[in-house]
Every structure is written in C-alpha cells, then in structure tokens.
Coordinates of C-alpha atoms in Angstrom, one line a residue:
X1 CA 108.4 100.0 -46.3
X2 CA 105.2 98.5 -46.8
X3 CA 106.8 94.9 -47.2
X4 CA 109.1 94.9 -44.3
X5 CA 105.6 95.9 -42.2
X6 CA 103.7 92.8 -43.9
X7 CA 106.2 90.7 -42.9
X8 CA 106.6 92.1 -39.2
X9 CA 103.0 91.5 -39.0
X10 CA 103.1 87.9 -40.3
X11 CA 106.1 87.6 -37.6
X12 CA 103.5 88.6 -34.5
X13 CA 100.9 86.4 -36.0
X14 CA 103.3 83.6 -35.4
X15 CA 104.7 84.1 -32.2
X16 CA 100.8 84.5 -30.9
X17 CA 99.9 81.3 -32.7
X18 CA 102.8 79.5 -31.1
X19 CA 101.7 80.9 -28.0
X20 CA 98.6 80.0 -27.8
X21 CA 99.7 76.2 -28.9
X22 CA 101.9 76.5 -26.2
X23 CA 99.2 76.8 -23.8
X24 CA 96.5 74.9 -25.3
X25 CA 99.2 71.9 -25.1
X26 CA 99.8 72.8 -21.5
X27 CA 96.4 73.2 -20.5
X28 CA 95.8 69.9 -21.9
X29 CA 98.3 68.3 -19.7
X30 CA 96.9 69.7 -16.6
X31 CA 93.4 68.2 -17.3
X32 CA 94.5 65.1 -18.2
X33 CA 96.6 64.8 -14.9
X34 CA 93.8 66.4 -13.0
X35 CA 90.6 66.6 -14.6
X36 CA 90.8 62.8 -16.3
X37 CA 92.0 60.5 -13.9
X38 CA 90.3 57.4 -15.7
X39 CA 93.0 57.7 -18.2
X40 CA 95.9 57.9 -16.0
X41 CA 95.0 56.0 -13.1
X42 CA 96.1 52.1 -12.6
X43 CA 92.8 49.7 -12.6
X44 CA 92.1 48.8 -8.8
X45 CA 93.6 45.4 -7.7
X46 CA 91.1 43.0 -6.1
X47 CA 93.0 40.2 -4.3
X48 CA 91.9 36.8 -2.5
X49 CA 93.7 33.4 -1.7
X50 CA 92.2 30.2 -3.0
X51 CA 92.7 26.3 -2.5
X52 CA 95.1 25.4 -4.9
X53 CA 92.9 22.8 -6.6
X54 CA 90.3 25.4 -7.2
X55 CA 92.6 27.8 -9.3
X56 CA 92.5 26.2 -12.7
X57 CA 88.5 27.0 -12.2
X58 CA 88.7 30.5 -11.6
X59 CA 91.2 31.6 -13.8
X60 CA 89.0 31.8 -17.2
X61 CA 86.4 33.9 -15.3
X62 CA 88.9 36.0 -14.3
X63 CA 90.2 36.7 -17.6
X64 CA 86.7 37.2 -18.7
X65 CA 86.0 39.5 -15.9
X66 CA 89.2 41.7 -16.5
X67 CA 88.1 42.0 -20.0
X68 CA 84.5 43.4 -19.1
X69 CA 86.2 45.7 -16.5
X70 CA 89.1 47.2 -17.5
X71 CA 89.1 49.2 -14.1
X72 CA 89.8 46.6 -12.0
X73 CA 92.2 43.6 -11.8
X74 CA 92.2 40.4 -9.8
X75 CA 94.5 38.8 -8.1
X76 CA 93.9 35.3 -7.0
X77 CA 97.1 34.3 -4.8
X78 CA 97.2 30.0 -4.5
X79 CA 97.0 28.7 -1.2
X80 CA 97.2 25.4 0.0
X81 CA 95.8 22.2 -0.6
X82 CA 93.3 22.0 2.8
X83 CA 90.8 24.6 3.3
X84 CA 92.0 24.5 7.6
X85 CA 95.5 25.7 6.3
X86 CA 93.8 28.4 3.9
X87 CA 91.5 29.5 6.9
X88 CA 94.6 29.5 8.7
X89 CA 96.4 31.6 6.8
X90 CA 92.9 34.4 6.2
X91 CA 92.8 34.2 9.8
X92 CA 96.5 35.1 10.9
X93 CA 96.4 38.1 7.8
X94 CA 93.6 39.8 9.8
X95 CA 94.8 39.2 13.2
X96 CA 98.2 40.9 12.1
X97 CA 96.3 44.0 10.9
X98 CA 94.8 45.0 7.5
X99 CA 94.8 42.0 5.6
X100 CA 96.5 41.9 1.9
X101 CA 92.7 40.1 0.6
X102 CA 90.0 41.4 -0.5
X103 CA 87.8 38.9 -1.0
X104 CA 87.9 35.5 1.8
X105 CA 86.0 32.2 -0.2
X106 CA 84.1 31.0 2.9
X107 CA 83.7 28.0 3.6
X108 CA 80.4 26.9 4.6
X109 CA 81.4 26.9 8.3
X110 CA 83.9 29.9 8.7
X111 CA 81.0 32.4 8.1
X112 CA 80.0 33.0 11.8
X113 CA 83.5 33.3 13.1
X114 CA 85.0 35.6 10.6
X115 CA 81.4 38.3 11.1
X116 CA 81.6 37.8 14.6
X117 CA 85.1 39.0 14.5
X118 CA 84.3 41.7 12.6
X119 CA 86.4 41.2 9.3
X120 CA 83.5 40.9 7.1
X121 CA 81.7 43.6 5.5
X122 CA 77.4 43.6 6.2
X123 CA 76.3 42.6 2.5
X124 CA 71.9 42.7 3.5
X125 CA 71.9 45.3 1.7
X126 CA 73.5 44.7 -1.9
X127 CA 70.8 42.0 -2.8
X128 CA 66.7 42.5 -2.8
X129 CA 64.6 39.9 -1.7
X130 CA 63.7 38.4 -4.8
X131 CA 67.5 38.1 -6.0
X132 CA 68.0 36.2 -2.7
X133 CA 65.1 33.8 -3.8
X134 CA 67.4 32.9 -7.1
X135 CA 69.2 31.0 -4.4
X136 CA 69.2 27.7 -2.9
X137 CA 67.5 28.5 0.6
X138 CA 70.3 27.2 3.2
X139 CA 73.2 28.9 1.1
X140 CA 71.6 32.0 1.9
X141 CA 71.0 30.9 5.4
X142 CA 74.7 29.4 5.2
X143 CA 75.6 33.2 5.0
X144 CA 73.7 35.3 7.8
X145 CA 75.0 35.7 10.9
X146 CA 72.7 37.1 13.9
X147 CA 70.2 38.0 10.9
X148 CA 72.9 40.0 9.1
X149 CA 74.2 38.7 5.6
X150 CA 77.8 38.3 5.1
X151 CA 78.7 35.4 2.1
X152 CA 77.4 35.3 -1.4
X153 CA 77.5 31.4 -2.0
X154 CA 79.1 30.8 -5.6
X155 CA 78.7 26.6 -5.4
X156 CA 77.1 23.9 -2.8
X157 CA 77.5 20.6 -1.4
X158 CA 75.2 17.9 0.1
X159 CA 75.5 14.8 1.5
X160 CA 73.3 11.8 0.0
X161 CA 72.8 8.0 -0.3
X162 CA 73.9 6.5 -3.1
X163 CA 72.8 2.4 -3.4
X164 CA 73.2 -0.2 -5.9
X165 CA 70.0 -0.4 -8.0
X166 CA 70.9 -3.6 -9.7
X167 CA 71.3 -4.7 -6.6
X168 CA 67.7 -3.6 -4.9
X169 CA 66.2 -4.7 -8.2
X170 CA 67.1 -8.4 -7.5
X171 CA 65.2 -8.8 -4.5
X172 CA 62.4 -6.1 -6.3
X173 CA 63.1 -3.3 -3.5
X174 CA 63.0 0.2 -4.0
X175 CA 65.3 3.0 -2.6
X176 CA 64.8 2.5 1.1
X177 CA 63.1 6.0 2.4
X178 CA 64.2 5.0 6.2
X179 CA 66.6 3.7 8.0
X180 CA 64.9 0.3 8.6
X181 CA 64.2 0.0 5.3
X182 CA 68.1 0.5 4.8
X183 CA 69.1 -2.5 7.0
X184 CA 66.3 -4.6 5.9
X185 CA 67.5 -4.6 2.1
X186 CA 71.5 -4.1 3.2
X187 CA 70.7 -7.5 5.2
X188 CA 68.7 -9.5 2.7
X189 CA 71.0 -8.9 -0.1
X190 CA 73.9 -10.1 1.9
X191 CA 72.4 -13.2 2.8
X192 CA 71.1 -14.0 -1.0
X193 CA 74.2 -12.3 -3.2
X194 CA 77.9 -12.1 -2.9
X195 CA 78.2 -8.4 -1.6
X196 CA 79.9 -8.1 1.6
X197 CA 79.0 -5.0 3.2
X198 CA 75.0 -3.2 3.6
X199 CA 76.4 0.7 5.1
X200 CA 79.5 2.7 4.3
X201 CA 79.8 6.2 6.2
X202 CA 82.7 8.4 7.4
X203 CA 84.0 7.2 10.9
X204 CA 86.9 8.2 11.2
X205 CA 87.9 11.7 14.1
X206 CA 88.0 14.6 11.5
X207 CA 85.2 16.9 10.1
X208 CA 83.4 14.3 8.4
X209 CA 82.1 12.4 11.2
X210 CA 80.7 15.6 12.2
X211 CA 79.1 16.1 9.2
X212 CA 78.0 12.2 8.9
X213 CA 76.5 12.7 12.8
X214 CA 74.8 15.9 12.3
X215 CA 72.2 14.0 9.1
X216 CA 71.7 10.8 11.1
X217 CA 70.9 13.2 14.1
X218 CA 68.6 15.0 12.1
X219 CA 67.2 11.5 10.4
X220 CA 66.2 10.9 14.3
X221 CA 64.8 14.5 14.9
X222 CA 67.2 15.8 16.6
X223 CA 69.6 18.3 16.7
X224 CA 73.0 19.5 17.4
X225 CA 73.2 23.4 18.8
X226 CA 70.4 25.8 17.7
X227 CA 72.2 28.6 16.5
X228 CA 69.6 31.1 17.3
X229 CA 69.3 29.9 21.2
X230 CA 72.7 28.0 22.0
X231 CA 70.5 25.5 23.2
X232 CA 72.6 21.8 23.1
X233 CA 70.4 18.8 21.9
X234 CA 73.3 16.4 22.0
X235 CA 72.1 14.5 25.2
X236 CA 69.0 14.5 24.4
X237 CA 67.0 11.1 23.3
X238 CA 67.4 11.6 19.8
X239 CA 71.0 11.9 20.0
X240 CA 72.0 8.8 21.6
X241 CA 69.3 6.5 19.4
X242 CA 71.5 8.0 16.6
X243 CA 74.6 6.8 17.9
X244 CA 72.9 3.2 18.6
X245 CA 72.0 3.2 15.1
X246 CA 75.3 3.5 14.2
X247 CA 76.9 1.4 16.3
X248 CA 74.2 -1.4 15.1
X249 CA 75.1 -1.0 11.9
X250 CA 78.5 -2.4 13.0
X251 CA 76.9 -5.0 15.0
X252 CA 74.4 -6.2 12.7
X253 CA 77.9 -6.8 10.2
X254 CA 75.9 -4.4 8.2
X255 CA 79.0 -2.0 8.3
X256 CA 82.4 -3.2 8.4
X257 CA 84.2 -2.8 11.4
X258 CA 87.1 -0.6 10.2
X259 CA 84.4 2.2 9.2
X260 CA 85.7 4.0 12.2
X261 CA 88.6 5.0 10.3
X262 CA 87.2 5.3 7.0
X263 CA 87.3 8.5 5.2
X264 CA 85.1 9.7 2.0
X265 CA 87.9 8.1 -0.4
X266 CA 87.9 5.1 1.4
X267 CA 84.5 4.3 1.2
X268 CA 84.5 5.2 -2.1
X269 CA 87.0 3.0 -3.1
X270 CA 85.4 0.0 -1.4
X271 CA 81.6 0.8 -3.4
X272 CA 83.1 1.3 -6.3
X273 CA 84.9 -2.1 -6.1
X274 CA 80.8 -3.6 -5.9
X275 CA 81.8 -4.6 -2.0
X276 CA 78.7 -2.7 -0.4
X277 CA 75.1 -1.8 -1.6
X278 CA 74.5 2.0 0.5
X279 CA 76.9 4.6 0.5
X280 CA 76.8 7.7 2.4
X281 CA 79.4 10.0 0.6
X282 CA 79.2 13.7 -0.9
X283 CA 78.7 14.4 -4.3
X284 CA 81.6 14.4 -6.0
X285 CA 81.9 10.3 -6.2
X286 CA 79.0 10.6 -9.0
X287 CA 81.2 11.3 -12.0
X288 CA 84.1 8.8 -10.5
X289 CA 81.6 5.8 -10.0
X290 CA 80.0 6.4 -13.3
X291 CA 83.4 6.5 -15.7
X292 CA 83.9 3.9 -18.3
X293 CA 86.5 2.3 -16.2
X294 CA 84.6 1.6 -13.0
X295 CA 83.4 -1.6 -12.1
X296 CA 79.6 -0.3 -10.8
X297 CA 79.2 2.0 -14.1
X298 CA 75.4 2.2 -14.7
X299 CA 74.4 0.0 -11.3
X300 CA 74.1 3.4 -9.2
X301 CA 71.3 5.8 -7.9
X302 CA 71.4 8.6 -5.2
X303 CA 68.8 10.2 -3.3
X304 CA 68.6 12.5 -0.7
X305 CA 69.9 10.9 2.5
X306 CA 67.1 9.3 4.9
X307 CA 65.8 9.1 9.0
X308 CA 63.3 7.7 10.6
X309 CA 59.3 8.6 10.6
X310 CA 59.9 10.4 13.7
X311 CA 62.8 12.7 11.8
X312 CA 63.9 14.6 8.6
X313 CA 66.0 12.6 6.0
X314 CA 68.4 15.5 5.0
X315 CA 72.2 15.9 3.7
X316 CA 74.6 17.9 5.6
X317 CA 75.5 21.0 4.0
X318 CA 79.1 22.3 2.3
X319 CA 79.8 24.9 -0.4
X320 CA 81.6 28.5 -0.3
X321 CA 81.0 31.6 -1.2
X322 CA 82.2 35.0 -1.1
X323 CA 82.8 37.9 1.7
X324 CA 84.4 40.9 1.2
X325 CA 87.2 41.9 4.4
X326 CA 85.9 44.9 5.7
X327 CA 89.2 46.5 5.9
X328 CA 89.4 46.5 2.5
X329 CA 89.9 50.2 0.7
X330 CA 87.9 49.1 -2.7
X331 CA 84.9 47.7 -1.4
X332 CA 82.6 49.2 -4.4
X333 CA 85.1 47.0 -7.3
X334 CA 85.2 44.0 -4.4
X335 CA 80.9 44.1 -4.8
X336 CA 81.5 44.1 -8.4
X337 CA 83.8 40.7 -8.5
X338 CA 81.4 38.9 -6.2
X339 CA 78.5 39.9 -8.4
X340 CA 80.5 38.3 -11.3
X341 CA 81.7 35.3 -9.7
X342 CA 77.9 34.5 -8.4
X343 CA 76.3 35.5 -11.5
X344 CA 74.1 32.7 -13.5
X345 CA 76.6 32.9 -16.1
X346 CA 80.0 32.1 -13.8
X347 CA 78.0 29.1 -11.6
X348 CA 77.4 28.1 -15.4
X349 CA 81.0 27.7 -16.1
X350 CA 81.4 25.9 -12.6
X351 CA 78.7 23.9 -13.2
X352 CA 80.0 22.3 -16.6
X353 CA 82.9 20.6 -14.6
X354 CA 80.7 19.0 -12.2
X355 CA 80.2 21.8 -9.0
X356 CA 77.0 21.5 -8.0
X357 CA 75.4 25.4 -8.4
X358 CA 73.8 27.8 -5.4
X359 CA 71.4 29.1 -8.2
X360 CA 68.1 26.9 -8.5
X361 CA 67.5 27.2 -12.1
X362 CA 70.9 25.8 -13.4
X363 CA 69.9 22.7 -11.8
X364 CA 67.4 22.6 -14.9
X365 CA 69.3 24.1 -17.2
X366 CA 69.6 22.4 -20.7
X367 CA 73.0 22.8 -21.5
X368 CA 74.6 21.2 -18.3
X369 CA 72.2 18.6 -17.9
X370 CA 72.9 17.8 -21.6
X371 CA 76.3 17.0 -19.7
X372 CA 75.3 16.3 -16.5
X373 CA 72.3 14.7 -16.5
X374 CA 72.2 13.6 -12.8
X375 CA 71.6 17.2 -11.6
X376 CA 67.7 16.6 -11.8
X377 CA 68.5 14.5 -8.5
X378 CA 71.0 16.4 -7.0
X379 CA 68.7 19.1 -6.8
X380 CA 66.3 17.2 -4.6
X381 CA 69.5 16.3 -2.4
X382 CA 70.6 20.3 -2.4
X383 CA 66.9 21.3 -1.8
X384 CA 67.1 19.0 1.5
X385 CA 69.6 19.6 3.5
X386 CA 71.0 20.2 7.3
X387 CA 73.3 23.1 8.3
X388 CA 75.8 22.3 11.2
X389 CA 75.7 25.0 14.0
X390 CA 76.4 28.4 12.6
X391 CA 78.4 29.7 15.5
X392 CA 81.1 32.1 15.9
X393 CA 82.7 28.7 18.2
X394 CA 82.1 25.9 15.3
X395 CA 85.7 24.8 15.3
X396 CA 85.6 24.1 19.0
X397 CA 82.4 22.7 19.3
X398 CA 83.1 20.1 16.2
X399 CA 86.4 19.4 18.3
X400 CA 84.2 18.2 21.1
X401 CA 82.0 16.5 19.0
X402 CA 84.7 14.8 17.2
X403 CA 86.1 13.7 19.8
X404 CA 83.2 11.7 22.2
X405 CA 81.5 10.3 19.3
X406 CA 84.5 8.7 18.4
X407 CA 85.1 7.4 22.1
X408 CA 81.3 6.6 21.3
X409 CA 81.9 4.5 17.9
X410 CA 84.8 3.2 19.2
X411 CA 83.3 1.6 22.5
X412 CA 85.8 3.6 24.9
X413 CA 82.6 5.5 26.1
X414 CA 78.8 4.3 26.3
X415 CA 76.6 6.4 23.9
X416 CA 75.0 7.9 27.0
X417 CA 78.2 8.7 28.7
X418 CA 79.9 9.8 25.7
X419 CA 77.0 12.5 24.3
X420 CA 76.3 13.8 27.9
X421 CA 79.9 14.8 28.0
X422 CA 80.2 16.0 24.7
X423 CA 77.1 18.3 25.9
X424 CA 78.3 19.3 29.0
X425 CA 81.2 20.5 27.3
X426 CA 79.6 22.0 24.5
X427 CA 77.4 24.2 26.8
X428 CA 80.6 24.8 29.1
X429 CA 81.8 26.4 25.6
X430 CA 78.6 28.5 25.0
X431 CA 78.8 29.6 28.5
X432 CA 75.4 27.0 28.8
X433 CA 76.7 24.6 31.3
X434 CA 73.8 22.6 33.1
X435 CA 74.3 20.4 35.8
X436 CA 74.6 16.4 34.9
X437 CA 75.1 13.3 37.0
X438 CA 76.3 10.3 36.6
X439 CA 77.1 7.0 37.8
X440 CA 80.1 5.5 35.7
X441 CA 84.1 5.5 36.2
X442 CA 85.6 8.6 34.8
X443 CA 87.8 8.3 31.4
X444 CA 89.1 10.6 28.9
X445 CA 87.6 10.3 25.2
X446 CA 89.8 9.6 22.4
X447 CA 92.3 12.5 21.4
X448 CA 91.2 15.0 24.4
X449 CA 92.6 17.1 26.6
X450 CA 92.8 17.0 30.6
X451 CA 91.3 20.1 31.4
X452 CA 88.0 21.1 30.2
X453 CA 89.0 24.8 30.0
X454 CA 91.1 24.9 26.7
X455 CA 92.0 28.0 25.6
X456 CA 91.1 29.4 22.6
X457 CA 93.9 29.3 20.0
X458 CA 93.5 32.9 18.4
X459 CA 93.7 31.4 14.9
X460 CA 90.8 29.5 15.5
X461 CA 88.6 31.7 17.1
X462 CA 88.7 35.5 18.4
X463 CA 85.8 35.2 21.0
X464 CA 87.1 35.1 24.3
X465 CA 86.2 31.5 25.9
X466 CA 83.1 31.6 28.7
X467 CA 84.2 32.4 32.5
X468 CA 85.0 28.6 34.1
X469 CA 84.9 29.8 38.0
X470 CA 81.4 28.4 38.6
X471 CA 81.6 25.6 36.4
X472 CA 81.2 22.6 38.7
X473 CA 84.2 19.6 37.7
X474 CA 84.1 18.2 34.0
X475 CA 85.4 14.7 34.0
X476 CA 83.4 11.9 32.3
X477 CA 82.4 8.6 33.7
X478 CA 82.0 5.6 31.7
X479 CA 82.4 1.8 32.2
X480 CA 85.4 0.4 30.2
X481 CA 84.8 -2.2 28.1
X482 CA 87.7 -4.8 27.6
X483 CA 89.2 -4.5 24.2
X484 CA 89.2 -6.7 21.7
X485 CA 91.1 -7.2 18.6
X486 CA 90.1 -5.1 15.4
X487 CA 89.6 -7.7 13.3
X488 CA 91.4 -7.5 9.9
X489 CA 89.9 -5.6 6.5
X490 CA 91.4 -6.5 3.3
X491 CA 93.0 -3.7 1.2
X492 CA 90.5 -1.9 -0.7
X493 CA 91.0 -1.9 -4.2
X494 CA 92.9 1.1 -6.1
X495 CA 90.2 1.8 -8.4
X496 CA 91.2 3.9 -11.8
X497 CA 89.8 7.8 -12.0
X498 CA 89.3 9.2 -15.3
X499 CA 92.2 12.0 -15.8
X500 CA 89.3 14.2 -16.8
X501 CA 87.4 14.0 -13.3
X502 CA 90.4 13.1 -11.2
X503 CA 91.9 16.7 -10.3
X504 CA 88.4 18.1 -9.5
X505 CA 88.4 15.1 -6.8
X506 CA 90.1 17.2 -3.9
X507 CA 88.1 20.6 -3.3
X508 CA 84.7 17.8 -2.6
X509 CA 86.6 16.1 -0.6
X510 CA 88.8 18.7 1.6
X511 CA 85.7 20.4 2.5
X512 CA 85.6 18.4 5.7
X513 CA 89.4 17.4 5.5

C-alpha cells in the first residue's frame, strides 16, 4: 500500500514539474517575441545612391561601420558616372513621393535646392559649435541654407594655380601673387624659352567656366549673386574687367585660342606635356603630374589661385557631403552613418587616396602627409576659397551664366553687352529685374533660348519661376563682330596616368561635368 502511494506521489511530482517546464518554455517565447525585440528584429537598412566612381571608396567603411553597428545596415545603390544624372535621379525619387534614400551625397551646389524643397532634414542641431569649428569654414557654410544647417561635408575641393617652378626659376621669379605678375612672367618666359603657352583655364559652356569665372571675379572684387540679398554683381565694373582679363589673355597669345573649348583634362594634358607655365585646374592633377611617367615630374608648385590688389585671390569651391531625406522613417541610425562617414577616422581613409579632407587637422596629420606630402599647401588653397551662389535657383542661374560669358569669350557679345544680359536675366530669375539700356543690335548668346521666361524643369528645380507680366522685353544688343577662322591647335599629347591614380581621376573632375 505504502509503495503504490510513493510512487503515485512521484507520478504528481512529475506531471507538476513538466508543467511548470511547459510554461516556463512558453513564457519564454512570449518575451522574446515581445519583451526582446533586439534579438528578433532585422538591423535597420540605411540606403543612398553614389557616383559610381566613388563606390570602391566607401565600401571598406561600410563594412567597418556594419561591424561596429550590428543594428543597422547600409545600402549604397551605384549610380551613374556624372553627378547631374545622380542629382537627376535623387531629384525625380522625391518628386515621385517618399524617396527609397536615406542619405543624398550633396554636392557642393545642390544644397540650397534640395532644403528649399523641403527634402532635407534641419541638422543645427546634431553638432555644437565647437564640433562645427573641426571643419574647414566654407564647408560648413557650403551646408546652411537661410541660416539653417542641412549637409555634413565628408571631403572638399578647390581650385588653385599650379606653375612651372623650373620655369620661374630661370628668369629668378617667384610665384606670381597677381594677375600682372602672372602675364609678366607667362610673357617673358615665352619670349626667352621654348614653352608655347603663359595661361590654361576651363573655357569651354559647362559648369567649369562657371566655376573658372566666379575666382577671377572674385580676384577683381567682385561678385556673382549674394546669397543673403539676391543682389546681382554681374554688370557691375568688376565683372566686365574680369572678362577683359580673360579675353587679354587670348590676345596677348598668353592663352591659346582653343581655351574656349578646353575642359580640366584638356588643359591638363597640354601642362603636363611642358606646353604652358600656369595652370588653373582643381586638385586632383597633383598626383597625375607628379607620377614617374610624366614629363613635368618634380618642375611643379601650386598655390592658392590669385587677383588683383583691389580683390581676393581665392579657389572656387567643390566637395560633398551628407543630408539625410527628411521623409526618411530611421532618421536616428541615418545621424549615426553620417557621424561615421564624417568622423576623423573615415576622412582618414579618404584622405590616403588622395581626397582632400573637410576636417582641418588631417591636413597636418603625419600619416597622410607621410604619403601625401603636398597637403601642407593644399590646405592654404582649401583655407581660401570662393563659394558660388548658394541659391535654391543655382542650376538656372549657372545656365545664364554659362551661356553669355561664353558669347563673351567667344566674341559673339561685347563683355559689357554680354554681363548686362546675363544680369538682367539673372535678376529676372530672382524676381530682381532692374531696368537696363542699351545702344547695340540685339543677338542671342551662344546655346540660349528665345524667350527669357524658361520654365522651370521640375527636375532641376521646385521653386516656382518669378511672375514675368511686368518684366519690361529681354533681348540683348550687341555689335557683331565678323568671324574669323579658329586658327588650328595641335593634338595634345595622350599623356600616361599611373593605374594607381587613374580611376580616382573622374569624381575631381565630374564635379563640374
């Protein structure tokens, strides 16, 4: 009797025990589906679009990002080649609706337009003054618009002056600090030496004789649009000396004729092949005309880019940097990406393969200059430079520069015809127009358009164009002058690039493509 009870007892004692397992196991299930979602829950997914040439760069920090935080994942989706077709494409994505980014790299220019439409989150707030002061000044200037901060820069750009210092130290000059001094040495030296050209620059209609104008503008003190009063300095004295200058470098045979179709690769080419003493070009040339194979290797200096006593020498600015879409649903883990991919420690990484940092101390840092010991100069070129108008309507206003000074350069329009247009359209755009006159034969400038009231494309800009009913009439009077013959360049040279430096060529140079 006894031992049939014993083992009824040790019978309940199991089923209880089993019981309670039961529920202990259950209960466990329920607060790890409810009570720990950290375990359960997929890592957030932060997602931008990058020029193509650019992801080889980012796809080590990324990996090293992912591994310090688990939680979150990026995407990085290739775009094209050109930054226009990748602005393009950020721009259609929001128009559509929510975009599929996270993250847009800004270029230098975009960041006005894309807070003005209201796709970019207000980032004041994430950084305190004296992380802000880590920063090269006009990237953080770069990235406000109407006082508000919207881009994180995570690399910059400058324009300079690079000359021949073999060459100046023939005739015992030193780097010109001016303009005149320029042209004085440019035309001594080819008088007494073989070199056929003083002055290459960017002629040619694209972004880059915008951003070639807007440092010889400020070299003469003067100015394109202020950003903070839309006020237009483009027909203003200043502005058409600059334009003389230019055209008397052509004159003078300083600059070869074809320079109004010349690009940054083309005038590259043709310094690097010894045929001309100054270059104006961007940074990225440095590592290309110093490789074992090119012919100048050794004979070159840069320094920041030069103007007249009366202006500011300064290099027009590039670069990108980060914004975060404001329509984006993770925009604590989108903070935490841009933190990483502007941190001392990514620009570090950039740096090593030649991108010339926002941060100022990694212009002194030991381990890149051990590398890179030309960044001791460049920082004096980043530390001096000019920003182009930082306006929601850049695109259009760059059109309308593009476009006269080329009718300027080309000698379709006189340089006082041709920069009273370009500002009478300019402030038409703004909704700034001011009265003109005029004496000269009406003509259209190079590449324009026969009305003055283009409409807006909404890719390129969605601000609704100024009210044209009071606008008095737009067309442009100039005298013609008769055309004459182009005279013939010879081929430039197809100069080797070091497989090491040549695929980091094409992000420098689309920035104004």
């Amino acid at each position: 009797m006894q031992a049939r009870l014993r083992d009824t007892l040790r019978r309940w004692k199991a089923s209880i025990f089993s019981r309670i397992f039961s529920f202990a196991v259950l209960g466990l299930a329920i607060t790890l589906a409810l009570g720990l979602p950290s375990l359960t829950q997929q890592p957030v997914v932060i997602s931008f679009l990058m020029l193509a040439p650019e992801t080889p760069l980012f796809e080590p920090l990324i990996a090293e990002f992912e591994e310090q935080n688990p939680d979150i994942r990026i995407q990085m989706v290739e775009g094209p080649n050109a930054p226009n077709l990748v602005e393009d494409l950020n721009t259609s994505a929001l128009l559509l609706g929510r975009s599929p980014y996270d993250l847009i790299n800004l270029d230098v220019v975009w960041t006005a337009k894309f807070a003005a439409a209201g796709w970019l989150l207000d980032l004041s707030d994430r950084l305190s003054d004296e992380q802000l002061a880590a920063f090269l000044d006009s990237t953080v200037e770069a990235g406000r618009y109407e006082d508000r901060l919207y881009r994180i820069p995570w690399r910059t750009d400058a324009g300079l002056l690079y000359y021949r210092s073999d060459l100046l130290d023939t005739i015992g000059a030193a780097p010109p600090e001016t303009f005149a001094d320029m042209m004085e040495a440019a035309q001594t030296l080819q008088s007494e030496t073989d070199v056929n050209w003083g002055y290459l620059w960017q002629g040619r209609q694209y972004e880059g004789v915008a951003a070639m104008f807007v440092e010889v503008l400020s070299g003469f003190g003067g100015y394109w649009i202020d950003a903070d009063t839309l006020e237009v300095g483009l027909d203003l004295p200043e502005s058409i000396e600059a334009v003389r200058f230019l055209l008397d470098t052509v004159d003078a045979g300083v600059s070869p004729p074809g320079v109004t179709t010349y690009q940054e690769e083309e005038t590259r080419r043709l310094f690097q092949s010894g045929g001309a003493v100054f270059m104006r070009n961007w940074p990225y040339a440095i590592p290309i005309l110093d490789a074992d194979a090119s012919p100048v290797q050794g004979m070159v200096g840069i320094r920041p880019m030069i103007g007249t006593p009366e202006g500011e020498g300064a290099g027009c600015l590039g670069g990108w940097g980060w914004g975060i879409v404001s329509s984006t649903p993770h925009p604590e883990e989108a903070w935490r990406v841009v933190e990483f991919l502007t941190s001392e420690a990514a620009q570090r990484q950039n740096a090593m393969q030649g991108y010339m940092p926002s941060l100022r101390s990694l212009y002194s840092d030991p381990e890149i200059l051990a590398t890179h010991p030309y960044f001791t100069d460049l920082f004096e070129v980043a530390d001096n430079t000019v920003l182009r108008p930082n306006i929601a309507q850049y695109a259009q206003a760059s059109d309308i520069l593009q476009r006269y000074l080329s009718s300027a350069l080309s000698g379709r329009m006189t340089p006082e015809a041709a920069m009273q247009a370009a500002a009478n359209e300019t402030r038409n755009l703004l909704g700034r127009f001011a009265d003109r006159s005029t004496e000269e034969e009406p003509i259209e400038p190079v590449g324009s358009i026969s009305s003055p009231a283009t409409p807006l494309a909404a890719s390129n800009l969605p601000v609704e164009p100024a009210p044209l009913t009071d606008s008095p009439d737009l067309s442009v009077t100039v005298t013609v002058k008769a055309e004459e013959p182009t005279p013939a360049i010879a081929p430039m040279p197809e100069l080797p690039i070091a497989p090491s430096i040549a695929p980091s060529i094409a992000p420098f140079v689309e920035d104004v493509a």
